[in-house]
Coordinates of C-alpha atoms and ligand atoms in Angstrom, one line a residue:
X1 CA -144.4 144.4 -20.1
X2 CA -145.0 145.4 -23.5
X3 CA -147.5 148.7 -22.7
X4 CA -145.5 152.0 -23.6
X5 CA -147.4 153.8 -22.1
X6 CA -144.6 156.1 -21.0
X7 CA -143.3 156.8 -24.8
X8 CA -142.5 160.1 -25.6
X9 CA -142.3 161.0 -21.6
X10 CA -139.2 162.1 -19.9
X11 CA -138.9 160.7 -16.3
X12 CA -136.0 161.5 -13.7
X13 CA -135.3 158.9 -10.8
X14 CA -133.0 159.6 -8.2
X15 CA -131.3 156.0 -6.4
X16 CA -128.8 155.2 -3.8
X17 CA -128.1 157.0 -0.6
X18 CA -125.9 160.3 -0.7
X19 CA -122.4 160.8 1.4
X20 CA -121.6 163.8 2.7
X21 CA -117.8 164.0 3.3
X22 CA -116.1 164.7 7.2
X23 CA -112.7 165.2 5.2
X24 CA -110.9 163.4 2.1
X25 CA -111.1 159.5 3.8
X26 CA -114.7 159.7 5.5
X27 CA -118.5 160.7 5.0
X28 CA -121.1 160.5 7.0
X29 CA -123.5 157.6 4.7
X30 CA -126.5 155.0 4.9
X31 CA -127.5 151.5 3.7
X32 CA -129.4 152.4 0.8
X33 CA -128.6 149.8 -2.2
X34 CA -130.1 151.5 -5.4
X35 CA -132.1 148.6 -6.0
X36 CA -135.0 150.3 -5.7
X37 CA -134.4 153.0 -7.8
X38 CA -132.5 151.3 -10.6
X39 CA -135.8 148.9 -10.4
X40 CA -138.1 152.0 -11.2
X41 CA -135.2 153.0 -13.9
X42 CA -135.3 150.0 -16.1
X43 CA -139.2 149.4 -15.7
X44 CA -139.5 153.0 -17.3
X45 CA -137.3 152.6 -19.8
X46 CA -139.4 149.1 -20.6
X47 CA -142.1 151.0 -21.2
X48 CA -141.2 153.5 -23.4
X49 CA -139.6 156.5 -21.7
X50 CA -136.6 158.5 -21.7
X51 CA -135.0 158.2 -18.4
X52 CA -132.4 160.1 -16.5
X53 CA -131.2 158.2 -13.6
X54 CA -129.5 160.2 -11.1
X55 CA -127.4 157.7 -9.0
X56 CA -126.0 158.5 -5.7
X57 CA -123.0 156.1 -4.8
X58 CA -124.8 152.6 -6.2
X59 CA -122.7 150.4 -7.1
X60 CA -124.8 148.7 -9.2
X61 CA -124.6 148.6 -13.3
X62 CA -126.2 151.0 -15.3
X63 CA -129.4 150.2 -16.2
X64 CA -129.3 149.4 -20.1
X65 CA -131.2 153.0 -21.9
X66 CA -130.8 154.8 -19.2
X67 CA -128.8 158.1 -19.0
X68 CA -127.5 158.0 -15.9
X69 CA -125.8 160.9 -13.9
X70 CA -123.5 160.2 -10.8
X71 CA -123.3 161.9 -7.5
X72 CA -122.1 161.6 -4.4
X73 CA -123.2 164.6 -1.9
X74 CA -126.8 165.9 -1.5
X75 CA -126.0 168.7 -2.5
X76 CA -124.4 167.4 -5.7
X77 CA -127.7 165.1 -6.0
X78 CA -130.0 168.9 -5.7
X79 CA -128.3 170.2 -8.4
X80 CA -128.1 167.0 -10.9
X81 CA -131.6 166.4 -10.5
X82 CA -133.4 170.0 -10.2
X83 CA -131.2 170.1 -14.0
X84 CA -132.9 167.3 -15.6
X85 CA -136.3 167.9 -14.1
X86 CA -136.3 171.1 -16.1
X87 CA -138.3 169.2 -18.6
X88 CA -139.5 165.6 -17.2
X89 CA -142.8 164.6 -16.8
X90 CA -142.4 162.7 -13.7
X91 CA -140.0 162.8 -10.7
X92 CA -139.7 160.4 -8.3
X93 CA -137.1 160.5 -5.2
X94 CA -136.3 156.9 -4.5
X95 CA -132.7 158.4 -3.0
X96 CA -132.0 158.3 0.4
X97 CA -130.7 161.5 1.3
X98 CA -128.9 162.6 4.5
X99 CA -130.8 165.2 6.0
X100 CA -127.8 166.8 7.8
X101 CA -123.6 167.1 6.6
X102 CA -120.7 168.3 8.3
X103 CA -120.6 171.9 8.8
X104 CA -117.3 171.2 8.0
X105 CA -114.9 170.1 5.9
X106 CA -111.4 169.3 6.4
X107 CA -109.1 169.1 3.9
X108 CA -106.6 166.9 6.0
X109 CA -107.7 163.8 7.2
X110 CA -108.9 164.3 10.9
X111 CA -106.0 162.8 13.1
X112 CA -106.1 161.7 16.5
X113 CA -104.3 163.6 19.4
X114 CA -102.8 161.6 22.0
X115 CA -104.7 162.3 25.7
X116 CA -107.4 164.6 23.5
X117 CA -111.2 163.5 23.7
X118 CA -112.3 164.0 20.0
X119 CA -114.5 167.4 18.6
X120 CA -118.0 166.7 17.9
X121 CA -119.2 166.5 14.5
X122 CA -121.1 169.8 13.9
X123 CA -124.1 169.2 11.6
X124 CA -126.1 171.4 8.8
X125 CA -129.5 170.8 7.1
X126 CA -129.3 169.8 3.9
X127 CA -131.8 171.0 1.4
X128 CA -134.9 169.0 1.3
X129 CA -135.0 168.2 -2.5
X130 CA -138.5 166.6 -2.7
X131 CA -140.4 169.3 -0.8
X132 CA -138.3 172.1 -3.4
X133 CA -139.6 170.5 -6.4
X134 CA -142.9 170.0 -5.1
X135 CA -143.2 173.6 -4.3
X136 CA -141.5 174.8 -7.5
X137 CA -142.5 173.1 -10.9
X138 CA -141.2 174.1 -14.0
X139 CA -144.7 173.4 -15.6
X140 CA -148.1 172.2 -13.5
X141 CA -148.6 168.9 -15.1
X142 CA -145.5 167.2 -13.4
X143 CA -145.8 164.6 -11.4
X144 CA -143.7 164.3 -8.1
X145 CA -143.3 161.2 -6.2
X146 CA -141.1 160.3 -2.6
X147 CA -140.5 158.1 -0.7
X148 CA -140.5 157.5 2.9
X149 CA -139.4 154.5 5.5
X150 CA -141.6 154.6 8.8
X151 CA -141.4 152.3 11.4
X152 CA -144.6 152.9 13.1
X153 CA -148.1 154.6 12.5
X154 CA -146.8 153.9 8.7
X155 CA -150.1 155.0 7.7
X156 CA -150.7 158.4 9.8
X157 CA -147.4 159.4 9.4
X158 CA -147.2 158.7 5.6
X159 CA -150.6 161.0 5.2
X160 CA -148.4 163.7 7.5
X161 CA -145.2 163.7 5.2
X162 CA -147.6 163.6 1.6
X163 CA -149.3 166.6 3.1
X164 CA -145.7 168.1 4.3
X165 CA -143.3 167.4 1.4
X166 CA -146.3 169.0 -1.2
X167 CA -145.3 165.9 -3.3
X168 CA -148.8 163.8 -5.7
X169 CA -147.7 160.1 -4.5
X170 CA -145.8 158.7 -1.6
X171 CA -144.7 155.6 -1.3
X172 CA -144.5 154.1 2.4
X173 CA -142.1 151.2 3.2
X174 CA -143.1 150.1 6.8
X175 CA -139.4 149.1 7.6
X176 CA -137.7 147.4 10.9
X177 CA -137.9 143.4 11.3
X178 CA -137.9 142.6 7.4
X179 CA -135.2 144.5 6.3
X180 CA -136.1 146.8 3.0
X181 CA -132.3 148.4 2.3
X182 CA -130.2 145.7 0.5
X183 CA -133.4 143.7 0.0
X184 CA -134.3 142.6 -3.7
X185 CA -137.8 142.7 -2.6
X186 CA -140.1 145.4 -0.6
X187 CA -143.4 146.1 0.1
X188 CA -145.5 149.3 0.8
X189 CA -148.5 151.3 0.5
X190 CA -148.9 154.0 -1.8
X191 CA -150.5 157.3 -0.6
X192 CA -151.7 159.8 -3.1
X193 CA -153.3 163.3 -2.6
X194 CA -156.6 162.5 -3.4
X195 CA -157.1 159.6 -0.9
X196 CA -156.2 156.9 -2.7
X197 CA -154.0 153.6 -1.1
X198 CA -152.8 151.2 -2.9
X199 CA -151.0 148.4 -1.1
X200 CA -148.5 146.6 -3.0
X201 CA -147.7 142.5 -1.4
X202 CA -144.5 141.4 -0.4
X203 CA -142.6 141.3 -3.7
X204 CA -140.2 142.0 -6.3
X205 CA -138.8 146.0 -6.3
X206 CA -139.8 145.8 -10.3
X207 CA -143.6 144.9 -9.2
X208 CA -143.3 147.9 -6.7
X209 CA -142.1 149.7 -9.9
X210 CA -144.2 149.0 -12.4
X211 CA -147.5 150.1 -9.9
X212 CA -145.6 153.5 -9.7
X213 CA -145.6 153.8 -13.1
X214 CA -149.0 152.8 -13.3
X215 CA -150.3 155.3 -10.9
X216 CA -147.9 158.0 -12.8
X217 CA -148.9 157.2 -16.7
X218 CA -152.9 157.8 -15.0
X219 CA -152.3 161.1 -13.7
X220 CA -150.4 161.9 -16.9
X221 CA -152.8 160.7 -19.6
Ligands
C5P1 O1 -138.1 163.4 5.2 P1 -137.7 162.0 4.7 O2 -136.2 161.9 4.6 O3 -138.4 160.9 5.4 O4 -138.3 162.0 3.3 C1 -138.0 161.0 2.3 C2 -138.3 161.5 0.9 O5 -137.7 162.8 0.8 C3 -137.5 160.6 -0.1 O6 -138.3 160.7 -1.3 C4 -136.2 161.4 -0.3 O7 -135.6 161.1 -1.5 C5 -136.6 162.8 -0.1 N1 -135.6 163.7 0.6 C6 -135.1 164.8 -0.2 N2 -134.2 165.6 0.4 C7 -133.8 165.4 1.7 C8 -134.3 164.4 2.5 C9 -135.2 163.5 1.8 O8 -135.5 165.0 -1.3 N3 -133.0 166.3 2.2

């Protein structure tokens, strides 16, 4: 795609899924790949911005342009990217991010005791990062985009979290039988807060990508 119509813009992405550690051997994790968000990395890049990718334990390459900033908590994922949205255009929260961690941490792995049942895990909210920098722009004209993965009413409860997370665009995978996480493909409906849908086909995560963009570089220009 040879449009830049993202020169001269700063946009952040967050990617992967964040791990939030029970003691030096184990986390608490999910399946997210990265794909996604690496896919909305090198499409921006492609047409003309400066990116920061903020990358929560992918294991995928870093996208070529792309300054990219590893993490591994959510906590660590709050800080990395509230810092570079300072001064972006756009943000968009393709991360999966645990919504709870251990209220503790032990700095010895957790052993087993013989004839003991094991201690439950007790849990803490994490931050909600999308609704903060929804709520709290560093100047109006930023745009903020999340996602979300519902497996029924994807359409009600898409409308629900836009209105609840404060955010411009949502982008709704409908997820359960075909698989999204992992996936090099994905499809989804994208919610804004003036009504609009726009439903993206079965496809490649870069087609998913570039329609972001699209609907980005619009409310930008
Ligand atoms: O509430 P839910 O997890 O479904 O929302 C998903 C969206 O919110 C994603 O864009 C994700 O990156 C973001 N999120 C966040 N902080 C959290 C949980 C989710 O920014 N603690």
């Amino acid at each position: 795609r040879p449009v830049a119509d993202l020169a001269g813009r700063h946009v952040v992405i967050s990617a992967g899924g964040t791990r939030e550690p029970l003691d030096p051997v184990r986390f608490l994790g999910n399946r997210s790949s990265g794909k996604q968000g690496y896919a909305l990395a090198r499409t921006a890049v492609a047409r003309g911005a400066r990116v920061t990718l903020v990358a929560a334990n992918s294991e995928l390459a870093d996208p070529a342009g792309a300054d990219v900033v590893r993490v591994g908590t959510a906590v660590q994922l709050r800080e990395a990217v509230l810092k570079a949205a300072a001064d972006a255009d756009a943000v968009v929260m393709a991360a999966a991010v645990a919504d709870f961690r251990p209220a503790h941490y032990a700095t010895g792995k957790i052993k087993k005791r013989d004839g003991q049942e094991p201690d439950p895990i007790a849990l803490v909210r994490n931050p909600d990062i999308l609704a903060e920098l929804s709520a709290d722009r560093p100047h109006p004209g930023q745009i903020v985009v999340g996602f979300a993965a519902e497996t029924d009413d994807v359409l009600a409860n898409g409308r629900a979290k836009l209105a609840r997370k404060g955010c411009d665009l949502l982008v709704v995978n409908e997820v359960g039988e075909r698989k999204t996480f992992g996936s090099e493909e994905n499809e989804a409906v994208i919610l804004a807060t003036d009504g609009a849908e726009t439903i993206i086909p079965h496809g490649p995560k870069e087609d998913l990508a570039d329609t972001v963009w699209d609907l980005v570089a619009t409310r930008l220009a």
